Coordinates of C-alpha atoms and ligand atoms in Angstrom, one line a residue:
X1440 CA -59.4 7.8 135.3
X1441 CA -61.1 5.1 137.2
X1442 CA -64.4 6.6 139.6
X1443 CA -64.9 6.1 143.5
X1444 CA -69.0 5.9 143.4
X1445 CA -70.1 7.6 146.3
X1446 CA -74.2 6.9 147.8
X1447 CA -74.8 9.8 150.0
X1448 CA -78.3 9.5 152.5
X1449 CA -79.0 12.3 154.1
X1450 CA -79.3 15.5 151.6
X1451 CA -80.0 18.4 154.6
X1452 CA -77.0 21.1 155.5
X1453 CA -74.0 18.5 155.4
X1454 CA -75.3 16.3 152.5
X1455 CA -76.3 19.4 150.3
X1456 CA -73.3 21.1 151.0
X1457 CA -70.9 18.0 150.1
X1458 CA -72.4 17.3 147.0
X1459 CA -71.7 21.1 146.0
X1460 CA -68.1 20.6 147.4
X1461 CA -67.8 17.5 145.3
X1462 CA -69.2 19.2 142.4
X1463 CA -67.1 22.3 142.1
X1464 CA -63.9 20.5 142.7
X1465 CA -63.4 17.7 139.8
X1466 CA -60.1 16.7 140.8
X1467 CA -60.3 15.9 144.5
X1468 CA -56.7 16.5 145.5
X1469 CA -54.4 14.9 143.4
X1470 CA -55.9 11.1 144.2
X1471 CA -56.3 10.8 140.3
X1472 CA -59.7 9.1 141.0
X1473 CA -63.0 11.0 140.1
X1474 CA -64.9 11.0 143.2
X1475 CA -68.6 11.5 142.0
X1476 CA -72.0 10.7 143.8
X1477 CA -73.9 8.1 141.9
X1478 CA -76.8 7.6 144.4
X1479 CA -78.7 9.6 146.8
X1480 CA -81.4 9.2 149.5
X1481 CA -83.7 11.5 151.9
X1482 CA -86.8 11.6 153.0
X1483 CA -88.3 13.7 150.5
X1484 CA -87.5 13.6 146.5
X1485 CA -89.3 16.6 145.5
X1486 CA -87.3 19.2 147.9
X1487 CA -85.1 21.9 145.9
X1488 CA -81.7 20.9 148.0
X1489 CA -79.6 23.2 145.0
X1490 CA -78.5 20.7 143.0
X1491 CA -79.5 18.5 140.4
X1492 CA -80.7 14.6 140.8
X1493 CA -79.3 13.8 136.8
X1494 CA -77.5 11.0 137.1
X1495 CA -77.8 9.8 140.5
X1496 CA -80.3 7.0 141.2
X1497 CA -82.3 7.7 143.7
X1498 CA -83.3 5.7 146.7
X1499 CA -86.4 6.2 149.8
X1500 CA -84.9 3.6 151.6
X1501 CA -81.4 4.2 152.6
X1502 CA -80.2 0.7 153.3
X1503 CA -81.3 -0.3 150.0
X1504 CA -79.0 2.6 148.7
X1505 CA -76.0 1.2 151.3
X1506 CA -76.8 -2.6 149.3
X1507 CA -76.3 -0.9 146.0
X1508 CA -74.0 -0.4 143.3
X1509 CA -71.7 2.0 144.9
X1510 CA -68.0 1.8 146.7
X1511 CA -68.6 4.5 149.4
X1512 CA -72.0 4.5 151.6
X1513 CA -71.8 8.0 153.2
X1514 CA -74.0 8.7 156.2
X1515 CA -75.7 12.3 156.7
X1516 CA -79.1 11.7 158.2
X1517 CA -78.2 11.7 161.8
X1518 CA -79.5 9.7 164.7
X1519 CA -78.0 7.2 167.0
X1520 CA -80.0 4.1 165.9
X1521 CA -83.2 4.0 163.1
X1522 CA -81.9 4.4 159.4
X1523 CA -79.0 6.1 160.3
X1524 CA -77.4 2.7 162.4
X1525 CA -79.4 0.2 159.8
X1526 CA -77.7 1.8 156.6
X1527 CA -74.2 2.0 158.1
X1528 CA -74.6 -1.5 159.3
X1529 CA -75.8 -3.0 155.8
X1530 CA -72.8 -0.6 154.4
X1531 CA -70.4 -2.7 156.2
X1532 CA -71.6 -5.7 156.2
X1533 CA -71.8 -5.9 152.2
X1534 CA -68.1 -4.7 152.1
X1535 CA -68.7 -0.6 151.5
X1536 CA -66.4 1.8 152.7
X1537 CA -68.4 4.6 155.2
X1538 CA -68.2 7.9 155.8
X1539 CA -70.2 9.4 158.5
X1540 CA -70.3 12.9 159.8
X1541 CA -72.7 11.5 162.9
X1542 CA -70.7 11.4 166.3
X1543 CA -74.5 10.2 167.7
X1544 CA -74.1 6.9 166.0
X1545 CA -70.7 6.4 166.9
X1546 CA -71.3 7.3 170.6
X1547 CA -73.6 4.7 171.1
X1548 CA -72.6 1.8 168.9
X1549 CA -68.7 2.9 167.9
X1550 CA -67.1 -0.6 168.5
X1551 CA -70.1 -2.3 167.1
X1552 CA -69.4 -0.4 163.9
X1553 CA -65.7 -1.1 164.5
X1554 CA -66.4 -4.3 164.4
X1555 CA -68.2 -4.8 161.7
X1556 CA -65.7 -2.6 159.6
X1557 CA -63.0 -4.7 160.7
X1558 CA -64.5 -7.9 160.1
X1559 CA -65.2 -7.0 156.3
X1560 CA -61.4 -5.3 156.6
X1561 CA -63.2 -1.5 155.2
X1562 CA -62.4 2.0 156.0
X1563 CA -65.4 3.6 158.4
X1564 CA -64.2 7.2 158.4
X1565 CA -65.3 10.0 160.5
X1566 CA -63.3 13.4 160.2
X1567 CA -66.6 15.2 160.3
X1568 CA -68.2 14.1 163.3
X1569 CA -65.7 15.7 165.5
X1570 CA -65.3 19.6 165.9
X1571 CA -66.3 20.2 161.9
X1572 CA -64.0 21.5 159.7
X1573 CA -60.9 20.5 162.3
X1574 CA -59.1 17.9 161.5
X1575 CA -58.9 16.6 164.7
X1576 CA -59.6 12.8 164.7
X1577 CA -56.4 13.1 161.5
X1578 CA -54.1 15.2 164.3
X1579 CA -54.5 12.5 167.3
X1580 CA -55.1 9.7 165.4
X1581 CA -52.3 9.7 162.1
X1582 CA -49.7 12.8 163.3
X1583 CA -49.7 11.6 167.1
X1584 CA -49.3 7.9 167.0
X1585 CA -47.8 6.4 169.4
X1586 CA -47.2 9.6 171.2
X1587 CA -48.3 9.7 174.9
X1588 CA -51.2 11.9 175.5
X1589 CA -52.3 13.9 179.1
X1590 CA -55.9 15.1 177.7
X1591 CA -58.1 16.2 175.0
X1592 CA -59.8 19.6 175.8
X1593 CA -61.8 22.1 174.3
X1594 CA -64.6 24.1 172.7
X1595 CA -66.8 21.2 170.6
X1596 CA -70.2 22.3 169.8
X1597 CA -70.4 25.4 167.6
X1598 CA -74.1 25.8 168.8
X1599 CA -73.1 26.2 172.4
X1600 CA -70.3 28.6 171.7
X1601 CA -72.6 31.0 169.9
X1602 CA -74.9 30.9 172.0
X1603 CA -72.7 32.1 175.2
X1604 CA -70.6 34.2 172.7
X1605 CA -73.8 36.2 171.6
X1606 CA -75.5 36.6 175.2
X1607 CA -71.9 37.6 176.8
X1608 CA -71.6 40.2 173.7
X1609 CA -75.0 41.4 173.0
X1610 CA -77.0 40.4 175.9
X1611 CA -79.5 38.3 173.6
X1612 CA -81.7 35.7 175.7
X1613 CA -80.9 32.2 175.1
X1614 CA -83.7 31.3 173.1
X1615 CA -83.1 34.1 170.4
X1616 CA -79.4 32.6 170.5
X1617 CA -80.2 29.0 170.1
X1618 CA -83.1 29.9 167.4
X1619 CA -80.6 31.7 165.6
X1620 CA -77.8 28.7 165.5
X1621 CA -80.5 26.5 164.4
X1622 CA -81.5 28.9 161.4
X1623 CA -77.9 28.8 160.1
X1624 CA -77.6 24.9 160.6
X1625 CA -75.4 24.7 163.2
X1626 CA -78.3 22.8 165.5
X1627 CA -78.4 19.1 165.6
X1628 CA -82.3 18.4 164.8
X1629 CA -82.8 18.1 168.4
X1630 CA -81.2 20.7 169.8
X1631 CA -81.3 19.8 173.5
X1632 CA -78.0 17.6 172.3
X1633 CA -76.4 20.6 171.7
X1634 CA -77.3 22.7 174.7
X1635 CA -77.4 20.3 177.2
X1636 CA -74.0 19.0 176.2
X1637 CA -74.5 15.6 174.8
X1638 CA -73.0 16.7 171.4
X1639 CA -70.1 17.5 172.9
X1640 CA -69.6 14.4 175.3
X1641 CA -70.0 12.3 172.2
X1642 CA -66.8 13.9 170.7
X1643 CA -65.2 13.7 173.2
X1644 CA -65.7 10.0 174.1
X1645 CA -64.6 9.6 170.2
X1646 CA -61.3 11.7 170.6
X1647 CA -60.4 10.3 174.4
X1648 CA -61.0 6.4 172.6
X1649 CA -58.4 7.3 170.1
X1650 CA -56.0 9.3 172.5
X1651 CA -55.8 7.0 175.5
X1652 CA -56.3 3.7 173.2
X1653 CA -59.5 3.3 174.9
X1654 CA -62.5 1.2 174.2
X1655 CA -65.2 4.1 173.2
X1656 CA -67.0 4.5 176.0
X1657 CA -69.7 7.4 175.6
X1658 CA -71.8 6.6 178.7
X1659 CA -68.9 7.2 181.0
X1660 CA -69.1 11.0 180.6
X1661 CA -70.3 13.5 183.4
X1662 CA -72.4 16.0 181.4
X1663 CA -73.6 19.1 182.4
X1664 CA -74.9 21.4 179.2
X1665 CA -75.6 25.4 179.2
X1666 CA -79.2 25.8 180.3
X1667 CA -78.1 27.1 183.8
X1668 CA -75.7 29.8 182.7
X1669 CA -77.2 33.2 183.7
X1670 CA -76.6 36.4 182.1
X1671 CA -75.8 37.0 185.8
X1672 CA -72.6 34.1 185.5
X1673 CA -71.9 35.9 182.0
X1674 CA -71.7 39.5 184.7
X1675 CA -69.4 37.6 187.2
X1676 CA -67.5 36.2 185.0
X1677 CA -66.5 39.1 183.1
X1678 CA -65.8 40.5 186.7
X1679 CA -63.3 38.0 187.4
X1680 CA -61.5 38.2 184.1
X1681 CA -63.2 35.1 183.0
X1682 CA -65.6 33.8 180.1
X1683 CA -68.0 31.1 180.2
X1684 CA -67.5 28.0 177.7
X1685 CA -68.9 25.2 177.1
X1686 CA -65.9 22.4 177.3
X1687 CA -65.4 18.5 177.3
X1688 CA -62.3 17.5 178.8
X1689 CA -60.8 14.3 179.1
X1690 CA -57.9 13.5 181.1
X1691 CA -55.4 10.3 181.5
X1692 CA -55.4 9.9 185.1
X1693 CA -54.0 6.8 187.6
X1694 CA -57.6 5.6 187.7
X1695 CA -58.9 5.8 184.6
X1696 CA -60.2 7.8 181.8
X1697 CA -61.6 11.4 183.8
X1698 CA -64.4 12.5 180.7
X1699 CA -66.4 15.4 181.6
X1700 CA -68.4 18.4 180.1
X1701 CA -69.7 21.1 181.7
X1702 CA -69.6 24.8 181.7
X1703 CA -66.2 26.6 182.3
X1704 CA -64.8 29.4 183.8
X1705 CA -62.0 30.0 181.4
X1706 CA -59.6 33.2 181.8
X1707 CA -59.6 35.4 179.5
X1708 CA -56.3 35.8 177.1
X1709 CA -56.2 32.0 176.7
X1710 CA -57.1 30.3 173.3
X1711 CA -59.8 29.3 174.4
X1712 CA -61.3 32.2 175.6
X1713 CA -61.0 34.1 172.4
X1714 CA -62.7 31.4 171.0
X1715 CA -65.9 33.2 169.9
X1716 CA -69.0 32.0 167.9
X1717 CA -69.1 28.9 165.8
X1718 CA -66.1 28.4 166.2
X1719 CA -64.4 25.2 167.9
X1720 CA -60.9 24.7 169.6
X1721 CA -59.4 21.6 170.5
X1722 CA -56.2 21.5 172.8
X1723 CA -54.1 18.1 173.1
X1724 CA -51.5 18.0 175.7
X1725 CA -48.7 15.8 175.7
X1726 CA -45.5 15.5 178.0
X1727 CA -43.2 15.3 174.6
X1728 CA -44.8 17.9 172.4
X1729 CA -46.7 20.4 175.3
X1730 CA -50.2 21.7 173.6
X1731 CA -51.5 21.8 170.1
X1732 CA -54.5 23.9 169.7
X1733 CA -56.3 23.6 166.5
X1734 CA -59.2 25.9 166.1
X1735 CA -61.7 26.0 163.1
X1736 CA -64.9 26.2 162.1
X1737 CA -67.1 23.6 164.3
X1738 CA -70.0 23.2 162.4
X1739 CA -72.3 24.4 159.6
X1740 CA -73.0 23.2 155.9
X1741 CA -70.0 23.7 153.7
X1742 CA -67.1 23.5 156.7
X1743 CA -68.4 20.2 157.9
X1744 CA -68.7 19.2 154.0
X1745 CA -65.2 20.0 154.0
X1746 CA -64.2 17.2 156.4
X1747 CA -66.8 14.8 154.8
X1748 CA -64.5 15.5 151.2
X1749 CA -61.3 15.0 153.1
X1750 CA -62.4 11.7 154.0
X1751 CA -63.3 10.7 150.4
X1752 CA -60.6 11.6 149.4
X1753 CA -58.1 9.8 151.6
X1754 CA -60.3 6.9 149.8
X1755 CA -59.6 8.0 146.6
X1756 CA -56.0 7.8 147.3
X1757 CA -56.1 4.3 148.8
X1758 CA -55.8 5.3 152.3
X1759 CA -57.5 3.0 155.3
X1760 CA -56.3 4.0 158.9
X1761 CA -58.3 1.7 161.1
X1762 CA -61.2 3.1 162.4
X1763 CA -59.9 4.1 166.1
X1764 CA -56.4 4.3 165.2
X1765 CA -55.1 0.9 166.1
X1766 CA -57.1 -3.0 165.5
X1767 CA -60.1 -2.8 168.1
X1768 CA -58.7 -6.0 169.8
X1769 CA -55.2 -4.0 170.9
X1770 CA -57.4 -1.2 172.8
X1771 CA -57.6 -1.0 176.4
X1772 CA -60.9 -1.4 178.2
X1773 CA -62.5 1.9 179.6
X1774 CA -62.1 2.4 182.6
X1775 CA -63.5 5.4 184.5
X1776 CA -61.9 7.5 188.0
X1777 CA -64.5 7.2 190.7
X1778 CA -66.7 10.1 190.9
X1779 CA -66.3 13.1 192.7
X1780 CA -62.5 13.2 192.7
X1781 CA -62.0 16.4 190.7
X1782 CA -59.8 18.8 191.6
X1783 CA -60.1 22.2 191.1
X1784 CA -61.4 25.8 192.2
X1785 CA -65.1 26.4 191.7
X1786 CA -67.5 29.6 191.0
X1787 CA -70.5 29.2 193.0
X1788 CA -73.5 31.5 192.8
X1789 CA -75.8 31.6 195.4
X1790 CA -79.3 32.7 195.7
X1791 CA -79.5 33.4 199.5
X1792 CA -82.3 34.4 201.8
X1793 CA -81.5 38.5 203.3
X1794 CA -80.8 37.6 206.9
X1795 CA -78.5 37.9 209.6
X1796 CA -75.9 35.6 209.4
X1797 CA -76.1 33.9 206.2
X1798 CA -72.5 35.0 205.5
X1799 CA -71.6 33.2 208.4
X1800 CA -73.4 30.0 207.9
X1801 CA -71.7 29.6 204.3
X1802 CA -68.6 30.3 205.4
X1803 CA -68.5 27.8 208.2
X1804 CA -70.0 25.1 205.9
X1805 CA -67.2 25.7 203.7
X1806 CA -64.9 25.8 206.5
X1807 CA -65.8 22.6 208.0
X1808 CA -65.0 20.7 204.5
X1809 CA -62.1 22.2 204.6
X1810 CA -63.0 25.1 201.5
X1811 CA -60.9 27.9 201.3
X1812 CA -62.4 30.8 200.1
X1813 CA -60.5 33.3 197.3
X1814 CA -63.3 35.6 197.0
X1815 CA -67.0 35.9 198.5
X1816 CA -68.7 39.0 197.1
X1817 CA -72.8 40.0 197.7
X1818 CA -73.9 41.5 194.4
X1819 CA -76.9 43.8 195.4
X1820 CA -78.5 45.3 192.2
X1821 CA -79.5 49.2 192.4
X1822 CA -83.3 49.3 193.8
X1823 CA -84.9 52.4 194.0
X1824 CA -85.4 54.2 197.6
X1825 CA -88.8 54.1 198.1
X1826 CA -88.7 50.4 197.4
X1827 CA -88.6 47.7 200.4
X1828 CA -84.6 45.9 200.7
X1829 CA -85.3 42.0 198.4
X1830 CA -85.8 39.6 200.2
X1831 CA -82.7 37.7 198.3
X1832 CA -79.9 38.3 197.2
X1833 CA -76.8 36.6 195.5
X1834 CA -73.7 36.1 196.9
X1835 CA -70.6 34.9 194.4
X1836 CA -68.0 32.5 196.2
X1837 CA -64.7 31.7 194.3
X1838 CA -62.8 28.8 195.6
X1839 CA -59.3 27.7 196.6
X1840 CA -58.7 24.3 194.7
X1841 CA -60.8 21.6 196.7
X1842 CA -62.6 18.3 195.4
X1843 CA -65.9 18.1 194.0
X1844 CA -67.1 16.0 196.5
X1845 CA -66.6 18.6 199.7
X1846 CA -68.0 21.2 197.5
X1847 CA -71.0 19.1 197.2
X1848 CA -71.2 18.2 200.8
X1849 CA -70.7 21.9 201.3
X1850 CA -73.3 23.1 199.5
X1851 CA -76.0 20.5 200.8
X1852 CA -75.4 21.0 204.0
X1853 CA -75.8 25.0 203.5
X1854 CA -79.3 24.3 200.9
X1855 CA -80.1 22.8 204.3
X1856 CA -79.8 25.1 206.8
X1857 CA -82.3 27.2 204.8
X1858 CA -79.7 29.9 203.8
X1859 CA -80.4 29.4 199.9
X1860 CA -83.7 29.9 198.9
X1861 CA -82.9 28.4 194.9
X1862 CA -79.9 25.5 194.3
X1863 CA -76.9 27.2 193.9
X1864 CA -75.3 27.1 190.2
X1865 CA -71.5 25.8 190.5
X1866 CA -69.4 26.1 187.9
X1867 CA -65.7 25.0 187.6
X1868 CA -62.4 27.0 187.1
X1869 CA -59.8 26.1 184.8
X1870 CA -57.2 27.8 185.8
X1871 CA -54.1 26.7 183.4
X1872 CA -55.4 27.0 180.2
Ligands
NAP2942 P1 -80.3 17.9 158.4 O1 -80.1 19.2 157.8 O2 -81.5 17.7 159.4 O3 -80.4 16.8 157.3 C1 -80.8 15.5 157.5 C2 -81.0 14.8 156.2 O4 -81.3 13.4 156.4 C3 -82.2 15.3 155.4 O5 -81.9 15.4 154.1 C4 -83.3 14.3 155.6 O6 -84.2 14.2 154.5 C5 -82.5 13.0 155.7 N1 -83.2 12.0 156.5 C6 -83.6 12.1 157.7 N2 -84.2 10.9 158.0 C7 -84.1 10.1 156.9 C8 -84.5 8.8 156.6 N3 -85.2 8.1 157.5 N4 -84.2 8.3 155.4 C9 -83.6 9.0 154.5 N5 -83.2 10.3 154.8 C10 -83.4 10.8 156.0 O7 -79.0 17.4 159.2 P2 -77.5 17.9 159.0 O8 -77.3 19.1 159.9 O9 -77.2 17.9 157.6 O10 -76.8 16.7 159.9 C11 -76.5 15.5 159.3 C12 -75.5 14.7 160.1 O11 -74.3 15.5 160.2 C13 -75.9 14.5 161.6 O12 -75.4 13.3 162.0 C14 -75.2 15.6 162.3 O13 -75.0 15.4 163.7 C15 -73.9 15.7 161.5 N6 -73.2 17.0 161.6 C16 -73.9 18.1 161.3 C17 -73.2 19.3 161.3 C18 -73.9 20.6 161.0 O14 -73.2 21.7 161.2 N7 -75.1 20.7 160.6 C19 -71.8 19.3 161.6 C20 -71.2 18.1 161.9 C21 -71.9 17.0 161.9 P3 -85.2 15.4 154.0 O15 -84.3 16.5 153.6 O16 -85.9 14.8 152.9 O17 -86.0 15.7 155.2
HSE2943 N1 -74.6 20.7 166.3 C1 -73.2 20.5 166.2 C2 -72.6 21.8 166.7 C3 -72.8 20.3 164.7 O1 -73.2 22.8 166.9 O2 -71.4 21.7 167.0 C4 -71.4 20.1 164.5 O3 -71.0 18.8 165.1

């Protein structure tokens, strides 16, 4: 039985875990190759990762290891440029397959790397880098082909999902949440891509290239991240028979590519809702098939191995899809809808001085853009009696469908009439999923 050698850098929670995957599976689905890791690099040789280094050379510098004796350079350092973009780059360039689980990388230099993996005519695989154990990038790249698309939605950053699942269910602070998701390896190494939403904008960009037959374009995201969800959004919410996700969402429109991320008001019952903890979702709609939902582990050691190992193996068995689906030359330029056309209804909370008339001053700024209002509620917490009336208080608005862009007017003309004493924290409704 001939052997795929397989030079893995990167030996933290993915790496580790794929080399155990590797190892306790010897016949790697049927490809009738052995798949087995002849090389190795990380940053430090002497760390117990759970596994032994017998029989793989080992390498500090991991393009060296991409340069070296092996058929398959596989990429789990992370990191959008440094060794991370170096490594993949000398992969490619001296004819290696890659495998990369780092959607980083790919966001910022995806048809570079395309590029490069076309020129030398090798695979650059990626299962792993979008919604982990999913097989997403194999459902719209391989089993929709050719098969119009409307948008790719959904839940795709395990950190961010338990962090909202665990304060809506136990009332944790965010910090105990996110310190928690970083202990089980969920975290990127700098978290503030996970919680302020870049993670998930980089999947997306990756899924929307391959579904619209788009150049990847990552910067062309609006991206809004979970910092600003209160446990006082995660008390509304509940009240309106919502629950608070973090979602990307990217949508074929006249204009262009629509690509956003941004916390969600998402009613309760749907698929996505019930969508708790580490776990991912991602929903593609289509005008001939309706809605697939896949849902799956989305990050974390051994599930994201998982997807590294289905990759390898589609290797072992001979198979190249190109990178994004179709040759980079066929795919349409990016183009983006102008800004502020969304259309939707909105959950606004409002910090807002306690004075005569506020009520009326929001109302008639919403009026005058036109803003219909479903529901405007004052939530006044309990005080005791012998304790002087706040001097704020919040008032909830729920929207009638509008745009973006007279909410915003809306809402800066009311921050300046001096009604809101703290900016108001919007968050968008979807109400059809
Ligand atoms: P990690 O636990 O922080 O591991 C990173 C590994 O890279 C470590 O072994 C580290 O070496 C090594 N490394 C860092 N800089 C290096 C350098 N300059 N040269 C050689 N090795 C270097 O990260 P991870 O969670 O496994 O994530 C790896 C990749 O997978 C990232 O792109 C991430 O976005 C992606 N990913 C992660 C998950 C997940 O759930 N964790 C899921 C999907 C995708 P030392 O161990 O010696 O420090
Ligand atoms: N940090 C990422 C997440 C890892 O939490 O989803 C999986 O891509």
């Amino acid at each position: 039985m001939s052997t795929l050698k397989i030079g893995i850098a990167g030996l933290g929670t993915v790496g580790a875990a794929t080399i155990a995957l590797l190892e306790a599976e010897p016949t790697h689905g049927g490809s009738g190759r052995n798949i087995e890791v002849t090389a190795v690099s990380a940053r430090d040789r002497n760390r117990d990762r759970g596994f032994s280094l017998e029989g793989k050379t080992w390498f500090d510098d991991a393009v060296a290891l991409a340069e070296s004796d092996i058929d398959v350079f596989v990429e789990l350092m992370g990191g959008a440029s440094g060794p991370a973009l170096a490594s993949v780059e000398a992969a490619l360039k001296s004819g290696k397959a890659v495998v990369t689980a780092n959607k980083a990388l790919l966001a910022a230099n995806g048809m570079h790397l395309v590029g490069l993996a076309e020129t030398a005519g090798v695979p650059l695989l990626y299962e792993a880098a979008v919604a982990g154990a999913i097989p997403a990038i194999r459902t719209v790249r391989d089993a929709l082909a050719g098969i119009p698309i409307d948008s790719v939605l959904g839940i795709m950053n395990g950190t961010c999902n338990y962090i909202l699942t665990r304060m809506e269910n136990e009332g944790l602070d965010f910090e105990t949440c996110l310190a928690e998701a970083q202990r089980l390896g969920y975290a990127e190494a700098d978290p503030t891509f996970d919680v302020d939403g870049f993670d998930t904008a980089h999947k997306l960009a990756i899924l929307s290239s391959i579904a619209f037959t788009t150049e990847l374009d990552a910067t062309a995201v609006s991206v809004e991240g979970i910092r600003g969800v209160e446990p006082a959004d995660l008390d509304a919410a509940r009240e309106l028979g919502f629950r608070i996700k973090l979602l990307g969402i990217a949508t074929m429109t006249e204009e262009g590519v629509d690509q956003r991320v941004h916390p969600t008001m998402v009613p309760r019952g749907s698929a996505l809702a019930e969508t708790s903890g580490v776990t991912n979702a991602v929903s593609v709609r289509g005008p001939a098939f309706g809605e697939l939902v896949l849902s799956g582990p989305g990050a974390g050691g051994s599930a994201t191995a998982s997807a590294v190992v289905s990759d390898l193996t589609d290797l072992a068995r001979g198979l190249a899809p190109s990178p994004l689906g179709r040759p980079a030359s066929s795919l349409m330029p990016f183009r983006r809808p102008q800004a502020g056309g969304h259309r939707g209804a909105f959950y606004v909370r409002l910090p807002i001085a306690d004075r005569a008339g506020a009520f009326a001053a929001l109302a008639s700024r919403m009026a005058a853009e036109g803003i219909s209002l479903e529901q405007i509620v004052q939530k006044t917490p309990h005080r005791p009696e012998h304790l002087p009336p706040l001097e704020q208080q919040t008032v909830v608005l729920v929207t009638y469908p509008t745009t973006e862009a007279a909410l915003g007017r809306a809402l800066a003309a009311i921050e300046k009439d001096g009604v809101i004493v703290r900016k108001p924290h919007v968050i968008p409704i979807a109400q059809t999923l």
